Amino acid sequence: MAITTGKSSHEEFHNEDSEYLAKRTLKSGSAGWILLAGLGVSYVISGDYAGWNNGLAEGGFGGLLIAAVVIAGMYLAMVLGMAEMSSALPAAGGGYTFARRALGPWGGFATGTAILIEYAIAPAAIATFIGSYVESLNLFGITDGWWVYLAVYAIFIGIHLTGAGEALKAMFVITAIALVGLVVFAVSAWGLFESGNLTDIPADPDAVGSSSFLPFGVLGIWAAVPFAIWFFLAVEGVPLAAEEAREPEKNVPKGIIISMFVLIVTGASVLFLATGALGAEELSTSGNPLVQALGDSGAATAVNYIGLAGLVASFFSIMYAYSRQTFALSRAGYLPTSLSVTNSRKAPMLALIVPGVVGFVLSLTGEGAMLLNMAVFGAALSYVLMMISHIVLRKREPDMPRPYRTPGGIATTSFALVVAAAAVIATFLVDPQAALWTFVAFGGFMAYFGLYSRHHLVANSPDEEFAVLAKAEEELE
């Protein structure tokens, strides 16, 4: 029998039997804080190898630098807020779980949808970059990228189906190799660095506030924001591993915070050293910026091959993230419940395969830059909703147990909220078509929820139970 959550609510919930949940369980205890920190870095590390440099064409070195500093501050503030929420609500839904507790079913599904759009589209963008790398390296004689896209999706979905522990360990090794590649790059680029190269883009005399430092003026800072996000995009996915982590209330916050500090160091290194080695103007249009910055050298060849590992690491780990977000939304009834069934190794089969098929089809467009901007739009929208969730929970449930508390409280997450809102607008400024298509996809998901799935929610799924318990406690008070 359906039960409703409140007088003004039209959402309908029902309880499923133990067999339903038994078919939808993940393997707990698969990851400690080291693997979680590695997961956070692996989500993002491909962004150090390619993509960020296109921001130089929008804002010049100065514009991208200022945008990167502001965005780094936003991500750090957001990560501290998510560390608190993940310690209090450790479930596979991540941001959806937090928003569901704070904003109700509509807010929870909106947040989960924005995250899912980000994680389903980002691998498609990365797949196009992997294809470019494979073609440029002339590996296996491949000259047509779609074979590469198909291969990477098939191979890495297969690895994920073997189970979370095995997948996370493989990801950790690949990420370590990618970090070694960044060290090789930094050491080699140091000797090529010339400060004049940072500001070699001619200033646009018609741009307000233009100079050698800001060749496209003040507006260039804003236009560079989506590319600055590429330095950190998806690090917020660490809480999606909460149900598979050991002592998630301790290890998830520790893992996400450590990964954030590692990414600040790597992002700053490539921004300064690559631009200073090659020059902002030439680097702004490069498809392989770190390699091109090193020129024709043995180090460049090494970084070129290792760069492929960096792209694979992010592709591999974001695949993990989209499967867990799909799994959580499906288990609770927001998406078709067949998507959350797990195999004998406790890996969600269709949650890995279905978004993978969608991503593969998107990758066939070959529009890596547009797909990147679509992923950024979904990410920025989810950041707005997650930061609102932190603020609401702090205000409405001040006594909720929080093993970790955000330094600065709501002041910290309010800063992240303001910057994230500006980032959503910036995506329309840089690529209106990408932002519009993503908004249409988001609207389609919300229509599905409004017309169908909100009448079929599973009250005793773990993510929903967090919210149900909170409401029961509120009614008792």
Short mmCIF file of N, CA, C and O in Angstrom, two decimals, residues 276-389:
data_model
loop_
_atom_site.label_atom_id
_atom_site.label_comp_id
_atom_site.label_asym_id
_atom_site.label_seq_id
_atom_site.Cartn_x
_atom_site.Cartn_y
_atom_site.Cartn_z
N GLY A 276 54.14 28.57 -19.63
CA GLY A 276 55.44 29.23 -19.65
C GLY A 276 56.43 28.57 -20.58
O GLY A 276 57.34 29.22 -21.10
N ALA A 277 56.27 27.28 -20.85
CA ALA A 277 57.20 26.57 -21.73
C ALA A 277 56.88 26.82 -23.20
O ALA A 277 57.79 26.99 -24.03
N LEU A 278 55.61 26.83 -23.57
CA LEU A 278 55.24 26.93 -24.98
C LEU A 278 54.72 28.31 -25.37
O LEU A 278 54.98 28.80 -26.48
N GLY A 279 54.01 28.95 -24.47
CA GLY A 279 53.37 30.22 -24.79
C GLY A 279 51.86 30.07 -24.81
O GLY A 279 51.34 29.08 -25.33
N ALA A 280 51.16 31.05 -24.23
CA ALA A 280 49.71 30.95 -24.09
C ALA A 280 48.99 30.88 -25.44
O ALA A 280 48.04 30.11 -25.60
N GLU A 281 49.47 31.64 -26.42
CA GLU A 281 48.77 31.69 -27.70
C GLU A 281 48.79 30.34 -28.41
O GLU A 281 47.76 29.85 -28.88
N GLU A 282 49.95 29.73 -28.49
CA GLU A 282 50.05 28.45 -29.18
C GLU A 282 49.39 27.33 -28.38
O GLU A 282 48.75 26.44 -28.94
N LEU A 283 49.52 27.38 -27.05
CA LEU A 283 48.97 26.33 -26.20
C LEU A 283 47.45 26.35 -26.21
O LEU A 283 46.81 25.31 -26.02
N SER A 284 46.85 27.50 -26.46
CA SER A 284 45.39 27.65 -26.36
C SER A 284 44.61 26.79 -27.34
O SER A 284 43.44 26.49 -27.11
N THR A 285 45.24 26.36 -28.41
CA THR A 285 44.55 25.56 -29.42
C THR A 285 45.08 24.13 -29.49
O THR A 285 44.70 23.36 -30.38
N SER A 286 45.94 23.75 -28.55
CA SER A 286 46.57 22.42 -28.59
C SER A 286 45.62 21.33 -28.10
O SER A 286 44.89 21.50 -27.13
N GLY A 287 45.64 20.21 -28.78
CA GLY A 287 44.88 19.05 -28.33
C GLY A 287 45.66 18.17 -27.40
O GLY A 287 45.12 17.26 -26.77
N ASN A 288 46.96 18.43 -27.29
CA ASN A 288 47.85 17.62 -26.45
C ASN A 288 48.86 18.57 -25.79
O ASN A 288 50.05 18.56 -26.10
N PRO A 289 48.39 19.44 -24.89
CA PRO A 289 49.19 20.59 -24.44
C PRO A 289 50.49 20.26 -23.74
O PRO A 289 51.50 20.92 -23.98
N LEU A 290 50.51 19.25 -22.88
CA LEU A 290 51.74 18.96 -22.14
C LEU A 290 52.83 18.44 -23.06
O LEU A 290 54.00 18.82 -22.94
N VAL A 291 52.45 17.59 -23.98
CA VAL A 291 53.42 17.05 -24.93
C VAL A 291 53.94 18.14 -25.85
O VAL A 291 55.15 18.26 -26.08
N GLN A 292 53.05 18.97 -26.36
CA GLN A 292 53.46 20.05 -27.25
C GLN A 292 54.36 21.05 -26.53
O GLN A 292 55.29 21.60 -27.13
N ALA A 293 54.10 21.27 -25.24
CA ALA A 293 54.92 22.20 -24.47
C ALA A 293 56.35 21.72 -24.33
O ALA A 293 57.29 22.53 -24.23
N LEU A 294 56.55 20.39 -24.34
CA LEU A 294 57.90 19.84 -24.18
C LEU A 294 58.64 19.72 -25.50
O LEU A 294 59.84 19.41 -25.52
N GLY A 295 57.94 19.92 -26.62
CA GLY A 295 58.61 19.87 -27.92
C GLY A 295 59.01 18.47 -28.31
O GLY A 295 58.43 17.48 -27.86
N ASP A 296 60.02 18.38 -29.14
CA ASP A 296 60.48 17.09 -29.67
C ASP A 296 61.57 16.54 -28.75
O ASP A 296 62.76 16.76 -28.98
N SER A 297 61.17 15.82 -27.73
CA SER A 297 62.14 15.29 -26.76
C SER A 297 61.69 13.94 -26.25
O SER A 297 60.53 13.53 -26.43
N GLY A 298 62.62 13.26 -25.61
CA GLY A 298 62.28 11.97 -25.02
C GLY A 298 61.24 12.11 -23.93
O GLY A 298 60.36 11.25 -23.78
N ALA A 299 61.33 13.20 -23.17
CA ALA A 299 60.35 13.45 -22.11
C ALA A 299 58.96 13.64 -22.70
O ALA A 299 57.96 13.17 -22.14
N ALA A 300 58.90 14.32 -23.84
CA ALA A 300 57.60 14.54 -24.50
C ALA A 300 56.98 13.21 -24.91
O ALA A 300 55.78 12.99 -24.74
N THR A 301 57.81 12.32 -25.43
CA THR A 301 57.31 11.00 -25.83
C THR A 301 56.80 10.23 -24.63
O THR A 301 55.72 9.61 -24.67
N ALA A 302 57.54 10.28 -23.53
CA ALA A 302 57.13 9.58 -22.31
C ALA A 302 55.82 10.14 -21.78
O ALA A 302 54.90 9.39 -21.43
N VAL A 303 55.72 11.48 -21.74
CA VAL A 303 54.49 12.11 -21.24
C VAL A 303 53.32 11.80 -22.16
O VAL A 303 52.18 11.65 -21.71
N ASN A 304 53.59 11.69 -23.46
CA ASN A 304 52.53 11.37 -24.41
C ASN A 304 51.92 10.01 -24.10
O ASN A 304 50.69 9.85 -24.07
N TYR A 305 52.76 9.01 -23.87
CA TYR A 305 52.26 7.68 -23.55
C TYR A 305 51.60 7.65 -22.17
O TYR A 305 50.53 7.06 -21.99
N ILE A 306 52.23 8.31 -21.19
CA ILE A 306 51.67 8.31 -19.84
C ILE A 306 50.38 9.11 -19.80
O ILE A 306 49.46 8.81 -19.03
N GLY A 307 50.29 10.15 -20.66
CA GLY A 307 49.06 10.94 -20.72
C GLY A 307 47.85 10.09 -21.05
O GLY A 307 46.74 10.36 -20.58
N LEU A 308 48.07 9.07 -21.84
CA LEU A 308 46.99 8.14 -22.14
C LEU A 308 46.50 7.46 -20.87
O LEU A 308 45.30 7.24 -20.69
N ALA A 309 47.44 7.17 -19.95
CA ALA A 309 47.06 6.58 -18.66
C ALA A 309 46.21 7.55 -17.84
O ALA A 309 45.26 7.15 -17.15
N GLY A 310 46.54 8.84 -17.92
CA GLY A 310 45.76 9.84 -17.21
C GLY A 310 44.33 9.91 -17.71
O GLY A 310 43.38 9.98 -16.92
N LEU A 311 44.17 9.88 -19.03
CA LEU A 311 42.83 9.90 -19.60
C LEU A 311 42.06 8.63 -19.23
O LEU A 311 40.88 8.68 -18.90
N VAL A 312 42.76 7.50 -19.28
CA VAL A 312 42.12 6.23 -18.93
C VAL A 312 41.70 6.23 -17.46
O VAL A 312 40.61 5.73 -17.11
N ALA A 313 42.53 6.78 -16.59
CA ALA A 313 42.21 6.81 -15.16
C ALA A 313 40.90 7.54 -14.90
O ALA A 313 40.03 7.07 -14.16
N SER A 314 40.75 8.72 -15.51
CA SER A 314 39.51 9.48 -15.31
C SER A 314 38.32 8.79 -15.95
O SER A 314 37.23 8.73 -15.37
N PHE A 315 38.52 8.26 -17.14
CA PHE A 315 37.44 7.54 -17.82
C PHE A 315 36.96 6.38 -16.96
O PHE A 315 35.76 6.19 -16.73
N PHE A 316 37.90 5.63 -16.44
CA PHE A 316 37.64 4.43 -15.64
C PHE A 316 36.90 4.78 -14.35
O PHE A 316 35.90 4.16 -13.98
N SER A 317 37.37 5.81 -13.66
CA SER A 317 36.80 6.14 -12.36
C SER A 317 35.44 6.84 -12.48
O SER A 317 34.55 6.60 -11.65
N ILE A 318 35.26 7.70 -13.50
CA ILE A 318 33.96 8.36 -13.66
C ILE A 318 32.90 7.33 -14.06
O ILE A 318 31.72 7.47 -13.73
N MET A 319 33.33 6.28 -14.73
CA MET A 319 32.42 5.17 -15.03
C MET A 319 31.90 4.56 -13.72
O MET A 319 30.72 4.22 -13.59
N TYR A 320 32.79 4.43 -12.75
CA TYR A 320 32.39 3.96 -11.41
C TYR A 320 31.35 4.91 -10.83
O TYR A 320 30.33 4.48 -10.28
N ALA A 321 31.59 6.22 -10.96
CA ALA A 321 30.69 7.22 -10.37
C ALA A 321 29.31 7.17 -11.01
O ALA A 321 28.29 7.20 -10.31
N TYR A 322 29.23 7.10 -12.35
CA TYR A 322 27.91 7.11 -12.97
C TYR A 322 27.13 5.84 -12.61
O TYR A 322 25.91 5.88 -12.45
N SER A 323 27.84 4.73 -12.44
CA SER A 323 27.14 3.50 -12.10
C SER A 323 26.55 3.57 -10.70
O SER A 323 25.43 3.10 -10.46
N ARG A 324 27.27 4.17 -9.75
CA ARG A 324 26.76 4.25 -8.38
C ARG A 324 25.63 5.27 -8.26
O ARG A 324 24.69 5.07 -7.49
N GLN A 325 25.70 6.36 -9.03
CA GLN A 325 24.61 7.32 -9.00
C GLN A 325 23.36 6.71 -9.62
O GLN A 325 22.25 6.85 -9.08
N THR A 326 23.52 6.01 -10.74
CA THR A 326 22.39 5.32 -11.37
C THR A 326 21.82 4.26 -10.43
O THR A 326 20.60 4.14 -10.28
N PHE A 327 22.70 3.50 -9.79
CA PHE A 327 22.30 2.45 -8.85
C PHE A 327 21.44 3.02 -7.73
O PHE A 327 20.36 2.49 -7.42
N ALA A 328 21.89 4.11 -7.12
CA ALA A 328 21.17 4.68 -5.98
C ALA A 328 19.80 5.21 -6.39
O ALA A 328 18.80 4.98 -5.70
N LEU A 329 19.74 5.93 -7.51
CA LEU A 329 18.46 6.47 -7.98
C LEU A 329 17.50 5.36 -8.38
O LEU A 329 16.29 5.46 -8.17
N SER A 330 18.03 4.29 -8.96
CA SER A 330 17.20 3.16 -9.36
C SER A 330 16.69 2.39 -8.15
O SER A 330 15.51 2.03 -8.08
N ARG A 331 17.56 2.11 -7.20
CA ARG A 331 17.17 1.34 -6.01
C ARG A 331 16.02 2.02 -5.26
O ARG A 331 15.15 1.36 -4.69
N ALA A 332 16.01 3.35 -5.27
CA ALA A 332 14.97 4.11 -4.58
C ALA A 332 13.74 4.36 -5.45
O ALA A 332 12.77 4.97 -4.99
N GLY A 333 13.77 3.89 -6.71
CA GLY A 333 12.60 4.00 -7.56
C GLY A 333 12.53 5.23 -8.44
O GLY A 333 11.58 5.39 -9.21
N TYR A 334 13.53 6.11 -8.37
CA TYR A 334 13.52 7.32 -9.20
C TYR A 334 13.77 6.99 -10.67
O TYR A 334 13.27 7.67 -11.56
N LEU A 335 14.59 5.97 -10.91
CA LEU A 335 14.84 5.44 -12.25
C LEU A 335 14.35 4.00 -12.27
O LEU A 335 14.12 3.41 -11.20
N PRO A 336 14.17 3.38 -13.44
CA PRO A 336 13.70 1.99 -13.49
C PRO A 336 14.50 1.09 -12.56
O PRO A 336 15.74 1.11 -12.56
N THR A 337 13.81 0.30 -11.75
CA THR A 337 14.48 -0.47 -10.69
C THR A 337 15.38 -1.57 -11.23
O THR A 337 16.25 -2.06 -10.51
N SER A 338 15.22 -1.97 -12.48
CA SER A 338 16.09 -3.00 -13.05
C SER A 338 17.54 -2.52 -13.14
O SER A 338 18.48 -3.34 -13.17
N LEU A 339 17.76 -1.20 -13.15
CA LEU A 339 19.11 -0.65 -13.28
C LEU A 339 19.96 -0.87 -12.03
O LEU A 339 21.18 -0.69 -12.09
N SER A 340 19.34 -1.23 -10.91
CA SER A 340 20.10 -1.35 -9.66
C SER A 340 20.40 -2.79 -9.25
O SER A 340 21.01 -3.02 -8.20
N VAL A 341 20.00 -3.76 -10.05
CA VAL A 341 20.29 -5.16 -9.73
C VAL A 341 21.79 -5.41 -9.84
O VAL A 341 22.43 -5.01 -10.81
N THR A 342 22.37 -6.06 -8.82
CA THR A 342 23.81 -6.34 -8.81
C THR A 342 24.09 -7.80 -9.15
O THR A 342 23.24 -8.67 -8.95
N ASN A 343 25.31 -8.04 -9.65
CA ASN A 343 25.68 -9.41 -10.00
C ASN A 343 26.29 -10.13 -8.79
O ASN A 343 26.28 -9.61 -7.67
N SER A 344 26.85 -11.31 -9.01
CA SER A 344 27.41 -12.10 -7.91
C SER A 344 28.61 -11.43 -7.26
O SER A 344 28.95 -11.73 -6.12
N ARG A 345 29.25 -10.50 -7.97
CA ARG A 345 30.38 -9.75 -7.40
C ARG A 345 29.94 -8.42 -6.80
O ARG A 345 30.76 -7.56 -6.48
N LYS A 346 28.64 -8.24 -6.65
CA LYS A 346 28.04 -7.03 -6.06
C LYS A 346 28.33 -5.77 -6.89
O LYS A 346 28.49 -4.68 -6.35
N ALA A 347 28.40 -5.94 -8.20
CA ALA A 347 28.55 -4.79 -9.11
C ALA A 347 27.22 -4.57 -9.83
O ALA A 347 26.60 -5.53 -10.28
N PRO A 348 26.75 -3.32 -9.92
CA PRO A 348 25.46 -3.05 -10.58
C PRO A 348 25.59 -3.14 -12.10
O PRO A 348 26.13 -2.25 -12.75
N MET A 349 25.07 -4.21 -12.67
CA MET A 349 25.32 -4.52 -14.08
C MET A 349 24.75 -3.48 -15.03
O MET A 349 25.50 -2.84 -15.79
N LEU A 350 23.43 -3.32 -15.03
CA LEU A 350 22.82 -2.41 -15.99
C LEU A 350 23.16 -0.95 -15.69
O LEU A 350 23.18 -0.11 -16.60
N ALA A 351 23.45 -0.64 -14.43
CA ALA A 351 23.86 0.72 -14.09
C ALA A 351 25.22 1.05 -14.69
O ALA A 351 25.55 2.23 -14.90
N LEU A 352 26.02 0.04 -14.98
CA LEU A 352 27.28 0.23 -15.68
C LEU A 352 27.08 0.25 -17.19
O LEU A 352 27.66 1.07 -17.90
N ILE A 353 26.21 -0.64 -17.68
CA ILE A 353 26.09 -0.84 -19.12
C ILE A 353 25.25 0.24 -19.81
O ILE A 353 25.66 0.80 -20.84
N VAL A 354 24.08 0.56 -19.26
CA VAL A 354 23.15 1.47 -19.95
C VAL A 354 23.75 2.88 -20.12
O VAL A 354 23.78 3.42 -21.24
N PRO A 355 24.24 3.54 -19.04
CA PRO A 355 24.87 4.85 -19.26
C PRO A 355 26.10 4.75 -20.16
O PRO A 355 26.45 5.70 -20.86
N GLY A 356 26.78 3.58 -20.14
CA GLY A 356 27.94 3.38 -21.01
C GLY A 356 27.55 3.39 -22.47
O GLY A 356 28.24 3.97 -23.32
N VAL A 357 26.42 2.76 -22.79
CA VAL A 357 25.93 2.77 -24.17
C VAL A 357 25.58 4.19 -24.60
O VAL A 357 25.91 4.63 -25.71
N VAL A 358 24.91 4.94 -23.70
CA VAL A 358 24.57 6.33 -24.00
C VAL A 358 25.84 7.15 -24.24
O VAL A 358 25.93 7.93 -25.20
N GLY A 359 26.84 6.97 -23.38
CA GLY A 359 28.10 7.69 -23.52
C GLY A 359 28.81 7.35 -24.82
O GLY A 359 29.36 8.23 -25.50
N PHE A 360 28.80 6.06 -25.18
CA PHE A 360 29.45 5.65 -26.43
C PHE A 360 28.79 6.32 -27.63
O PHE A 360 29.47 6.82 -28.53
N VAL A 361 27.47 6.37 -27.63
CA VAL A 361 26.76 7.01 -28.74
C VAL A 361 27.12 8.50 -28.81
O VAL A 361 27.37 9.04 -29.89
N LEU A 362 27.20 9.16 -27.65
CA LEU A 362 27.58 10.57 -27.63
C LEU A 362 29.01 10.78 -28.12
O LEU A 362 29.32 11.75 -28.80
N SER A 363 29.89 9.85 -27.78
CA SER A 363 31.29 9.98 -28.18
C SER A 363 31.45 9.91 -29.69
O SER A 363 32.41 10.46 -30.25
N LEU A 364 30.51 9.27 -30.37
CA LEU A 364 30.58 9.14 -31.83
C LEU A 364 30.46 10.49 -32.52
O LEU A 364 30.82 10.63 -33.69
N THR A 365 29.94 11.49 -31.81
CA THR A 365 29.88 12.84 -32.40
C THR A 365 31.28 13.41 -32.60
O THR A 365 31.48 14.29 -33.44
N GLY A 366 32.25 12.94 -31.78
CA GLY A 366 33.61 13.46 -31.86
C GLY A 366 33.76 14.87 -31.32
O GLY A 366 34.84 15.46 -31.40
N GLU A 367 32.68 15.43 -30.75
CA GLU A 367 32.69 16.81 -30.26
C GLU A 367 33.15 16.84 -28.80
O GLU A 367 32.35 17.10 -27.90
N GLY A 368 34.44 16.59 -28.57
CA GLY A 368 34.94 16.53 -27.21
C GLY A 368 34.74 17.81 -26.43
O GLY A 368 34.35 17.78 -25.26
N ALA A 369 34.99 18.96 -27.07
CA ALA A 369 34.86 20.25 -26.37
C ALA A 369 33.41 20.51 -25.98
O ALA A 369 33.14 20.98 -24.87
N MET A 370 32.47 20.21 -26.88
CA MET A 370 31.06 20.43 -26.56
C MET A 370 30.60 19.49 -25.45
O MET A 370 29.88 19.90 -24.52
N LEU A 371 31.02 18.24 -25.51
CA LEU A 371 30.65 17.27 -24.47
C LEU A 371 31.23 17.69 -23.12
O LEU A 371 30.57 17.55 -22.08
N LEU A 372 32.44 18.23 -23.15
CA LEU A 372 33.06 18.74 -21.92
C LEU A 372 32.19 19.83 -21.30
O LEU A 372 31.92 19.83 -20.09
N ASN A 373 31.73 20.76 -22.12
CA ASN A 373 30.91 21.86 -21.61
C ASN A 373 29.54 21.38 -21.14
O ASN A 373 28.98 21.94 -20.19
N MET A 374 29.01 20.34 -21.75
CA MET A 374 27.76 19.76 -21.28
C MET A 374 27.94 19.14 -19.90
O MET A 374 27.10 19.30 -19.01
N ALA A 375 29.07 18.45 -19.71
CA ALA A 375 29.36 17.85 -18.40
C ALA A 375 29.53 18.93 -17.33
O ALA A 375 29.07 18.79 -16.20
N VAL A 376 30.19 20.02 -17.71
CA VAL A 376 30.41 21.13 -16.76
C VAL A 376 29.08 21.75 -16.35
O VAL A 376 28.88 22.09 -15.17
N PHE A 377 28.13 21.89 -17.28
CA PHE A 377 26.82 22.46 -16.94
C PHE A 377 26.13 21.58 -15.90
O PHE A 377 25.61 22.09 -14.89
N GLY A 378 26.10 20.26 -16.13
CA GLY A 378 25.48 19.36 -15.16
C GLY A 378 26.16 19.43 -13.82
O GLY A 378 25.51 19.45 -12.76
N ALA A 379 27.49 19.50 -13.83
CA ALA A 379 28.25 19.57 -12.58
C ALA A 379 27.92 20.83 -11.80
O ALA A 379 27.61 20.79 -10.60
N ALA A 380 27.98 21.99 -12.48
CA ALA A 380 27.76 23.26 -11.80
C ALA A 380 26.35 23.33 -11.21
O ALA A 380 26.16 23.84 -10.09
N LEU A 381 25.37 22.81 -11.93
CA LEU A 381 24.00 22.80 -11.41
C LEU A 381 23.90 21.93 -10.16
O LEU A 381 23.25 22.31 -9.17
N SER A 382 24.57 20.79 -10.17
CA SER A 382 24.54 19.92 -8.98
C SER A 382 25.25 20.58 -7.79
O SER A 382 24.84 20.40 -6.65
N TYR A 383 26.30 21.36 -8.06
CA TYR A 383 27.00 22.04 -6.97
C TYR A 383 26.09 23.04 -6.27
O TYR A 383 26.10 23.16 -5.04
N VAL A 384 25.31 23.77 -7.07
CA VAL A 384 24.36 24.73 -6.49
C VAL A 384 23.40 24.00 -5.54
O VAL A 384 23.19 24.42 -4.39
N LEU A 385 22.84 22.91 -6.01
CA LEU A 385 21.86 22.17 -5.21
C LEU A 385 22.48 21.52 -3.98
O LEU A 385 21.87 21.49 -2.90
N MET A 386 23.71 21.01 -4.11
CA MET A 386 24.35 20.37 -2.95
C MET A 386 24.72 21.39 -1.88
O MET A 386 24.62 21.12 -0.68
N MET A 387 25.16 22.57 -2.29
CA MET A 387 25.50 23.58 -1.30
C MET A 387 24.26 24.13 -0.60
O MET A 387 24.28 24.42 0.60
N ILE A 388 23.16 24.26 -1.35
CA ILE A 388 21.89 24.62 -0.71
C ILE A 388 21.51 23.56 0.32
O ILE A 388 21.05 23.88 1.42
N SER A 389 21.75 22.30 -0.01
CA SER A 389 21.43 21.19 0.89
C SER A 389 22.22 21.30 2.20
O SER A 389 21.66 21.09 3.29
#
